[in-house]
mmCIF file of C-alpha atoms and ligand atoms in Angstrom:
data_model
loop_
_atom_site.group_PDB
_atom_site.id
_atom_site.type_symbol
_atom_site.label_atom_id
_atom_site.label_comp_id
_atom_site.label_asym_id
_atom_site.label_seq_id
_atom_site.Cartn_x
_atom_site.Cartn_y
_atom_site.Cartn_z
ATOM 1 C CA MET A 178 3.294 -97.763 60.129
ATOM 2 C CA THR A 179 2.382 -98.786 56.569
ATOM 3 C CA SER A 180 3.162 -96.670 53.564
ATOM 4 C CA THR A 181 2.038 -96.562 49.974
ATOM 5 C CA ILE A 182 4.901 -96.287 47.473
ATOM 6 C CA SER A 183 4.095 -94.302 44.356
ATOM 7 C CA ALA A 184 6.362 -94.199 41.302
ATOM 8 C CA SER A 185 5.170 -92.142 38.332
ATOM 9 C CA LYS A 186 2.786 -94.719 36.924
ATOM 10 C CA VAL A 187 2.779 -97.490 39.531
ATOM 11 C CA THR A 188 1.359 -97.203 43.017
ATOM 12 C CA ILE A 189 2.071 -100.094 45.368
ATOM 13 C CA ALA A 190 -0.076 -100.221 48.486
ATOM 14 C CA PRO A 191 0.817 -102.371 51.497
ATOM 15 C CA ASP A 192 -2.497 -104.218 51.438
ATOM 16 C CA TYR A 193 -5.947 -104.381 49.863
ATOM 17 C CA ALA A 194 -7.490 -101.767 52.158
ATOM 18 C CA HIS A 195 -4.838 -99.167 51.319
ATOM 19 C CA LEU A 196 -5.065 -100.063 47.630
ATOM 20 C CA CYS A 197 -8.802 -99.357 47.610
ATOM 21 C CA GLU A 198 -8.423 -96.090 49.527
ATOM 22 C CA SER A 199 -5.821 -94.891 47.011
ATOM 23 C CA VAL A 200 -8.075 -95.672 44.049
ATOM 24 C CA ALA A 201 -11.082 -94.104 45.811
ATOM 25 C CA ASP A 202 -8.939 -90.987 46.420
ATOM 26 C CA ARG A 203 -8.212 -90.781 42.710
ATOM 27 C CA ILE A 204 -11.892 -91.160 41.755
ATOM 28 C CA SER A 205 -12.965 -88.614 44.401
ATOM 29 C CA ALA A 206 -10.394 -86.089 43.183
ATOM 30 C CA ARG A 207 -11.648 -86.499 39.649
ATOM 31 C CA VAL A 208 -15.317 -86.035 40.632
ATOM 32 C CA GLN A 209 -14.503 -83.043 42.846
ATOM 33 C CA ALA A 210 -12.572 -81.409 40.008
ATOM 34 C CA LYS A 211 -15.285 -82.220 37.461
ATOM 35 C CA PRO A 212 -18.725 -82.747 39.049
ATOM 36 C CA ASN A 213 -20.127 -83.999 35.720
ATOM 37 C CA ALA A 214 -17.295 -86.513 35.229
ATOM 38 C CA VAL A 215 -17.866 -89.670 33.195
ATOM 39 C CA LEU A 216 -16.555 -92.762 34.970
ATOM 40 C CA GLY A 217 -15.925 -96.183 33.473
ATOM 41 C CA LEU A 218 -16.440 -98.866 36.122
ATOM 42 C CA ALA A 219 -15.597 -102.533 36.586
ATOM 43 C CA THR A 220 -17.245 -105.337 38.543
ATOM 44 C CA GLY A 221 -15.517 -108.329 40.169
ATOM 45 C CA SER A 222 -13.932 -108.688 43.573
ATOM 46 C CA THR A 223 -11.073 -106.219 43.043
ATOM 47 C CA PRO A 224 -13.007 -102.903 43.109
ATOM 48 C CA LEU A 225 -15.383 -103.928 45.938
ATOM 49 C CA GLY A 226 -13.378 -102.047 48.575
ATOM 50 C CA VAL A 227 -13.251 -98.995 46.307
ATOM 51 C CA TYR A 228 -17.050 -98.920 46.055
ATOM 52 C CA LYS A 229 -17.345 -99.352 49.827
ATOM 53 C CA SER A 230 -15.073 -96.363 50.320
ATOM 54 C CA LEU A 231 -16.973 -94.243 47.761
ATOM 55 C CA VAL A 232 -20.263 -95.047 49.525
ATOM 56 C CA GLN A 233 -18.720 -94.011 52.847
ATOM 57 C CA ARG A 234 -17.453 -90.739 51.371
ATOM 58 C CA PHE A 235 -20.927 -90.034 49.950
ATOM 59 C CA GLN A 236 -22.553 -90.780 53.314
ATOM 60 C CA ASP A 237 -20.058 -88.470 55.015
ATOM 61 C CA GLY A 238 -21.099 -85.686 52.617
ATOM 62 C CA ALA A 239 -17.659 -85.610 51.003
ATOM 63 C CA LEU A 240 -18.718 -86.788 47.551
ATOM 64 C CA ASP A 241 -21.643 -85.935 45.265
ATOM 65 C CA PHE A 242 -22.515 -88.193 42.335
ATOM 66 C CA SER A 243 -25.540 -86.201 41.161
ATOM 67 C CA GLY A 244 -23.826 -84.926 38.018
ATOM 68 C CA VAL A 245 -21.731 -88.032 37.357
ATOM 69 C CA THR A 246 -22.424 -90.530 34.554
ATOM 70 C CA CYS A 247 -21.090 -94.082 34.856
ATOM 71 C CA PHE A 248 -20.598 -96.737 32.193
ATOM 72 C CA ASN A 249 -19.804 -100.287 33.185
ATOM 73 C CA LEU A 250 -17.407 -102.382 31.176
ATOM 74 C CA ASP A 251 -19.424 -105.494 30.577
ATOM 75 C CA GLU A 252 -22.374 -107.789 31.215
ATOM 76 C CA TYR A 253 -22.781 -111.537 30.853
ATOM 77 C CA TYR A 254 -24.824 -112.749 27.870
ATOM 78 C CA PRO A 255 -27.511 -113.860 27.953
ATOM 79 C CA MET A 256 -28.339 -112.233 31.277
ATOM 80 C CA SER A 257 -31.396 -110.397 32.510
ATOM 81 C CA ALA A 258 -30.528 -107.146 34.288
ATOM 82 C CA THR A 259 -32.634 -108.237 37.289
ATOM 83 C CA SER A 260 -30.856 -111.587 37.765
ATOM 84 C CA PRO A 261 -28.810 -111.703 40.988
ATOM 85 C CA HIS A 262 -25.891 -112.849 38.794
ATOM 86 C CA SER A 263 -26.004 -109.830 36.508
ATOM 87 C CA TYR A 264 -23.379 -107.132 36.655
ATOM 88 C CA HIS A 265 -26.292 -104.694 36.680
ATOM 89 C CA SER A 266 -27.403 -106.174 40.040
ATOM 90 C CA PHE A 267 -23.800 -106.194 41.274
ATOM 91 C CA MET A 268 -23.415 -102.458 40.648
ATOM 92 C CA GLN A 269 -26.786 -101.672 42.180
ATOM 93 C CA GLU A 270 -25.955 -103.700 45.277
ATOM 94 C CA HIS A 271 -22.432 -102.425 45.849
ATOM 95 C CA LEU A 272 -22.648 -98.829 44.687
ATOM 96 C CA PHE A 273 -25.667 -97.297 43.036
ATOM 97 C CA ARG A 274 -28.385 -98.017 45.571
ATOM 98 C CA HIS A 275 -26.254 -96.222 48.170
ATOM 99 C CA VAL A 276 -25.270 -93.055 46.288
ATOM 100 C CA ASN A 277 -27.039 -90.270 44.339
ATOM 101 C CA CYS A 278 -25.806 -91.129 40.836
ATOM 102 C CA ARG A 279 -28.712 -90.537 38.442
ATOM 103 C CA ARG A 280 -27.235 -91.969 35.260
ATOM 104 C CA TRP A 281 -25.455 -95.307 35.247
ATOM 105 C CA LEU A 282 -25.392 -97.748 32.381
ATOM 106 C CA VAL A 283 -24.417 -101.386 31.990
ATOM 107 C CA PRO A 284 -24.296 -103.132 28.597
ATOM 108 C CA ASN A 285 -27.520 -104.895 27.645
ATOM 109 C CA GLY A 286 -27.188 -108.628 28.279
ATOM 110 C CA GLN A 287 -30.522 -109.652 26.802
ATOM 111 C CA ALA A 288 -30.837 -108.003 23.430
ATOM 112 C CA GLY A 289 -32.118 -111.016 21.439
ATOM 113 C CA SER A 290 -31.062 -111.585 17.824
ATOM 114 C CA ASP A 291 -27.492 -111.029 16.585
ATOM 115 C CA ALA A 292 -28.685 -107.862 14.841
ATOM 116 C CA GLN A 293 -30.302 -106.572 18.034
ATOM 117 C CA VAL A 294 -27.133 -107.280 20.033
ATOM 118 C CA ALA A 295 -25.042 -105.444 17.451
ATOM 119 C CA GLU A 296 -27.483 -102.531 17.568
ATOM 120 C CA THR A 297 -27.357 -102.236 21.392
ATOM 121 C CA CYS A 298 -23.535 -102.369 21.233
ATOM 122 C CA ARG A 299 -23.486 -99.489 18.739
ATOM 123 C CA GLU A 300 -25.929 -97.630 20.975
ATOM 124 C CA TYR A 301 -23.656 -98.094 24.024
ATOM 125 C CA GLU A 302 -20.703 -96.661 22.104
ATOM 126 C CA ALA A 303 -22.890 -93.748 20.988
ATOM 127 C CA GLN A 304 -24.017 -93.106 24.579
ATOM 128 C CA ILE A 305 -20.383 -92.967 25.729
ATOM 129 C CA ALA A 306 -19.557 -90.537 22.910
ATOM 130 C CA GLU A 307 -22.628 -88.371 23.636
ATOM 131 C CA ALA A 308 -21.604 -88.179 27.300
ATOM 132 C CA GLY A 309 -18.310 -86.682 26.112
ATOM 133 C CA GLY A 310 -16.175 -89.830 26.453
ATOM 134 C CA ILE A 311 -14.864 -91.521 29.598
ATOM 135 C CA ASP A 312 -12.791 -89.313 31.899
ATOM 136 C CA LEU A 313 -11.544 -92.052 34.200
ATOM 137 C CA GLN A 314 -11.716 -95.771 33.436
ATOM 138 C CA ILE A 315 -11.280 -98.252 36.312
ATOM 139 C CA LEU A 316 -10.104 -101.729 35.265
ATOM 140 C CA GLY A 317 -9.418 -105.027 36.959
ATOM 141 C CA ILE A 318 -7.378 -107.725 35.229
ATOM 142 C CA GLY A 319 -8.439 -111.315 34.664
ATOM 143 C CA ARG A 320 -6.021 -114.226 34.986
ATOM 144 C CA THR A 321 -6.179 -114.603 31.187
ATOM 145 C CA GLY A 322 -5.001 -110.995 30.884
ATOM 146 C CA HIS A 323 -8.440 -109.724 29.933
ATOM 147 C CA ILE A 324 -9.613 -106.171 30.595
ATOM 148 C CA GLY A 325 -13.366 -105.849 30.500
ATOM 149 C CA PHE A 326 -14.130 -109.186 28.873
ATOM 150 C CA ASN A 327 -11.609 -108.627 26.101
ATOM 151 C CA GLU A 328 -9.990 -112.038 26.141
ATOM 152 C CA PRO A 329 -6.692 -112.921 24.403
ATOM 153 C CA GLY A 330 -7.034 -112.233 20.693
ATOM 154 C CA SER A 331 -8.827 -108.906 21.215
ATOM 155 C CA PRO A 332 -7.270 -106.254 18.966
ATOM 156 C CA PRO A 333 -6.525 -102.714 20.169
ATOM 157 C CA ASP A 334 -9.212 -101.213 17.938
ATOM 158 C CA SER A 335 -12.020 -103.517 19.145
ATOM 159 C CA ARG A 336 -15.328 -101.876 20.104
ATOM 160 C CA THR A 337 -18.330 -102.894 22.206
ATOM 161 C CA ARG A 338 -19.431 -106.332 21.014
ATOM 162 C CA LEU A 339 -20.510 -109.845 21.927
ATOM 163 C CA VAL A 340 -17.485 -111.883 23.056
ATOM 164 C CA SER A 341 -16.769 -115.481 24.101
ATOM 165 C CA LEU A 342 -15.393 -116.051 27.574
ATOM 166 C CA ALA A 343 -12.130 -117.986 27.928
ATOM 167 C CA PRO A 344 -12.377 -121.322 29.799
ATOM 168 C CA GLN A 345 -10.286 -119.952 32.703
ATOM 169 C CA THR A 346 -12.563 -116.894 33.009
ATOM 170 C CA ARG A 347 -15.614 -119.169 33.245
ATOM 171 C CA GLU A 348 -13.857 -121.333 35.839
ATOM 172 C CA ASP A 349 -13.003 -118.251 37.886
ATOM 173 C CA ALA A 350 -16.696 -117.285 37.861
ATOM 174 C CA ALA A 351 -17.987 -120.787 38.653
ATOM 175 C CA GLU A 352 -18.215 -120.362 42.420
ATOM 176 C CA SER A 353 -20.359 -117.229 42.246
ATOM 177 C CA PHE A 354 -22.714 -118.972 39.803
ATOM 178 C CA GLY A 355 -22.991 -122.149 41.905
ATOM 179 C CA GLY A 356 -21.119 -124.306 39.375
ATOM 180 C CA LEU A 357 -19.386 -124.048 36.004
ATOM 181 C CA THR A 358 -22.417 -125.234 34.042
ATOM 182 C CA HIS A 359 -24.336 -122.110 35.123
ATOM 183 C CA VAL A 360 -21.691 -119.665 33.891
ATOM 184 C CA PRO A 361 -22.643 -118.051 30.553
ATOM 185 C CA HIS A 362 -20.281 -118.670 27.644
ATOM 186 C CA GLN A 363 -20.577 -115.128 26.337
ATOM 187 C CA ALA A 364 -20.665 -111.511 27.422
ATOM 188 C CA VAL A 365 -21.125 -108.049 25.978
ATOM 189 C CA SER A 366 -17.954 -106.057 26.589
ATOM 190 C CA ILE A 367 -16.739 -102.628 25.612
ATOM 191 C CA GLY A 368 -13.687 -102.987 23.377
ATOM 192 C CA VAL A 369 -9.987 -102.431 23.945
ATOM 193 C CA GLY A 370 -10.304 -99.453 21.588
ATOM 194 C CA THR A 371 -13.167 -98.053 23.671
ATOM 195 C CA ILE A 372 -11.086 -98.436 26.836
ATOM 196 C CA LEU A 373 -8.010 -96.807 25.292
ATOM 197 C CA GLU A 374 -10.075 -93.731 24.391
ATOM 198 C CA ALA A 375 -10.632 -92.934 28.080
ATOM 199 C CA ARG A 376 -8.716 -89.836 29.152
ATOM 200 C CA GLU A 377 -7.246 -91.630 32.156
ATOM 201 C CA ILE A 378 -7.011 -95.338 33.033
ATOM 202 C CA VAL A 379 -6.512 -96.970 36.425
ATOM 203 C CA LEU A 380 -5.775 -100.682 36.308
ATOM 204 C CA MET A 381 -5.936 -102.288 39.727
ATOM 205 C CA ALA A 382 -4.912 -105.738 40.941
ATOM 206 C CA SER A 383 -4.760 -107.402 44.323
ATOM 207 C CA GLY A 384 -3.383 -110.684 45.612
ATOM 208 C CA ALA A 385 -0.705 -113.223 44.717
ATOM 209 C CA ALA A 386 -2.963 -114.948 42.155
ATOM 210 C CA LYS A 387 -2.624 -111.835 39.952
ATOM 211 C CA ALA A 388 1.161 -111.403 40.320
ATOM 212 C CA GLU A 389 2.144 -113.403 37.238
ATOM 213 C CA ILE A 390 -0.370 -111.823 34.860
ATOM 214 C CA VAL A 391 0.498 -108.343 36.184
ATOM 215 C CA ARG A 392 4.181 -109.042 35.505
ATOM 216 C CA ALA A 393 3.450 -110.287 31.988
ATOM 217 C CA ALA A 394 1.118 -107.379 31.181
ATOM 218 C CA TRP A 395 3.431 -104.701 32.546
ATOM 219 C CA THR A 396 6.849 -106.005 31.510
ATOM 220 C CA GLY A 397 6.279 -108.434 28.606
ATOM 221 C CA SER A 398 5.365 -107.692 24.994
ATOM 222 C CA VAL A 399 2.442 -105.472 24.116
ATOM 223 C CA THR A 400 0.306 -107.979 22.258
ATOM 224 C CA GLU A 401 -3.259 -109.002 21.581
ATOM 225 C CA HIS A 402 -2.419 -112.323 23.256
ATOM 226 C CA LEU A 403 -2.495 -110.314 26.496
ATOM 227 C CA PRO A 404 -5.082 -107.543 26.114
ATOM 228 C CA ALA A 405 -4.150 -105.808 29.390
ATOM 229 C CA SER A 406 -0.720 -105.077 27.889
ATOM 230 C CA TRP A 407 -2.415 -102.530 25.559
ATOM 231 C CA VAL A 408 -2.891 -100.160 28.487
ATOM 232 C CA ARG A 409 0.853 -99.465 28.353
ATOM 233 C CA THR A 410 0.290 -97.639 25.066
ATOM 234 C CA HIS A 411 -1.977 -95.136 26.880
ATOM 235 C CA ARG A 412 -0.383 -91.843 27.877
ATOM 236 C CA ASN A 413 -2.313 -91.554 31.141
ATOM 237 C CA ILE A 414 -2.236 -95.060 32.634
ATOM 238 C CA HIS A 415 -1.835 -95.709 36.354
ATOM 239 C CA LEU A 416 -1.288 -99.139 37.815
ATOM 240 C CA TYR A 417 -2.492 -99.653 41.395
ATOM 241 C CA LEU A 418 -1.306 -102.837 43.094
ATOM 242 C CA ASP A 419 -0.997 -104.278 46.542
ATOM 243 C CA THR A 420 2.346 -105.813 47.468
ATOM 244 C CA ASP A 421 1.188 -109.367 46.663
ATOM 245 C CA ALA A 422 0.066 -108.444 43.135
ATOM 246 C CA ALA A 423 3.303 -106.476 42.655
ATOM 247 C CA SER A 424 5.559 -109.242 43.977
ATOM 248 C CA LEU A 425 6.903 -110.305 40.543
ATOM 249 C CA LEU A 426 7.571 -106.827 39.152
HETATM 250 C C1 F6R B 107 -15.326 -106.930 35.376
HETATM 251 C C2 F6R B 107 -14.331 -107.114 34.330
HETATM 252 C C3 F6R B 107 -13.200 -108.054 34.485
HETATM 253 C C4 F6R B 107 -12.608 -108.120 35.897
HETATM 254 C C5 F6R B 107 -11.522 -109.178 35.984
HETATM 255 C C6 F6R B 107 -10.966 -109.299 37.383
HETATM 256 O O1 F6R B 107 -16.288 -105.966 34.987
HETATM 257 O O2 F6R B 107 -14.452 -106.505 33.319
HETATM 258 O O3 F6R B 107 -12.191 -107.709 33.565
HETATM 259 O O4 F6R B 107 -12.089 -106.862 36.232
HETATM 260 O O5 F6R B 107 -12.045 -110.413 35.588
HETATM 261 O O6 F6R B 107 -11.948 -109.806 38.218
HETATM 262 P P1 F6R B 107 -11.718 -109.874 39.802
HETATM 263 O O7 F6R B 107 -11.630 -108.484 40.269
HETATM 264 O O8 F6R B 107 -12.955 -110.562 40.329
HETATM 265 O O9 F6R B 107 -10.453 -110.642 40.013
#
């Protein structure tokens, strides 16, 4: 018999499957309580099991996304939305083509000039504000300590903008792009400040490769050298880990 241990802010699940079910439970509860909830979503390998579970719940008739609005954290730059490498395609593939969500947005990865990029970033912030702000923000954590693509050096008041990816982040993405040379050097990411304005934040991590950065983010200094540490300043932050990711806490 496996059990999930939950302290006030930290939930430790015995394995990845239980971790994803716990996070999907939290998202489902939020959508059931507020059918027009605004969700902030992440890509990457960590939330894949969460999306699978949400799709299953929708197919079982237990969840309705028709009133929900979703904003994704980031998109590579430059990147066409229709590219198989885009985060837009990722979200379509793993969640949105399977559920009845009518409004989901991903930052624009192909805006053009610097001025056009800046304009689409301002527009994304305005769209979040017009939707009433993010009710529940789901985050993964990169091995550099990034949240979204806010790499070390990102201040707590940063907003949606064009960012440079850290070398380790590009290396971590190399396999999915078929080699490091194909990985973009930049991305459009919502800011740390944008993330911290969400009413509730869930940061999830799985696997031993994340144990050290989870320890540093959760127990070290709160600093812009480790952007994920900023989440500890949020009054409604929940950390969801499996036992491997929690092994150094
Ligand atoms: C993805 C994102 C990133 C990832 C992080 C972890 O939209 O913003 O911060 O959450 O890089 O990625 P995985 O889950 O692939 O380890």
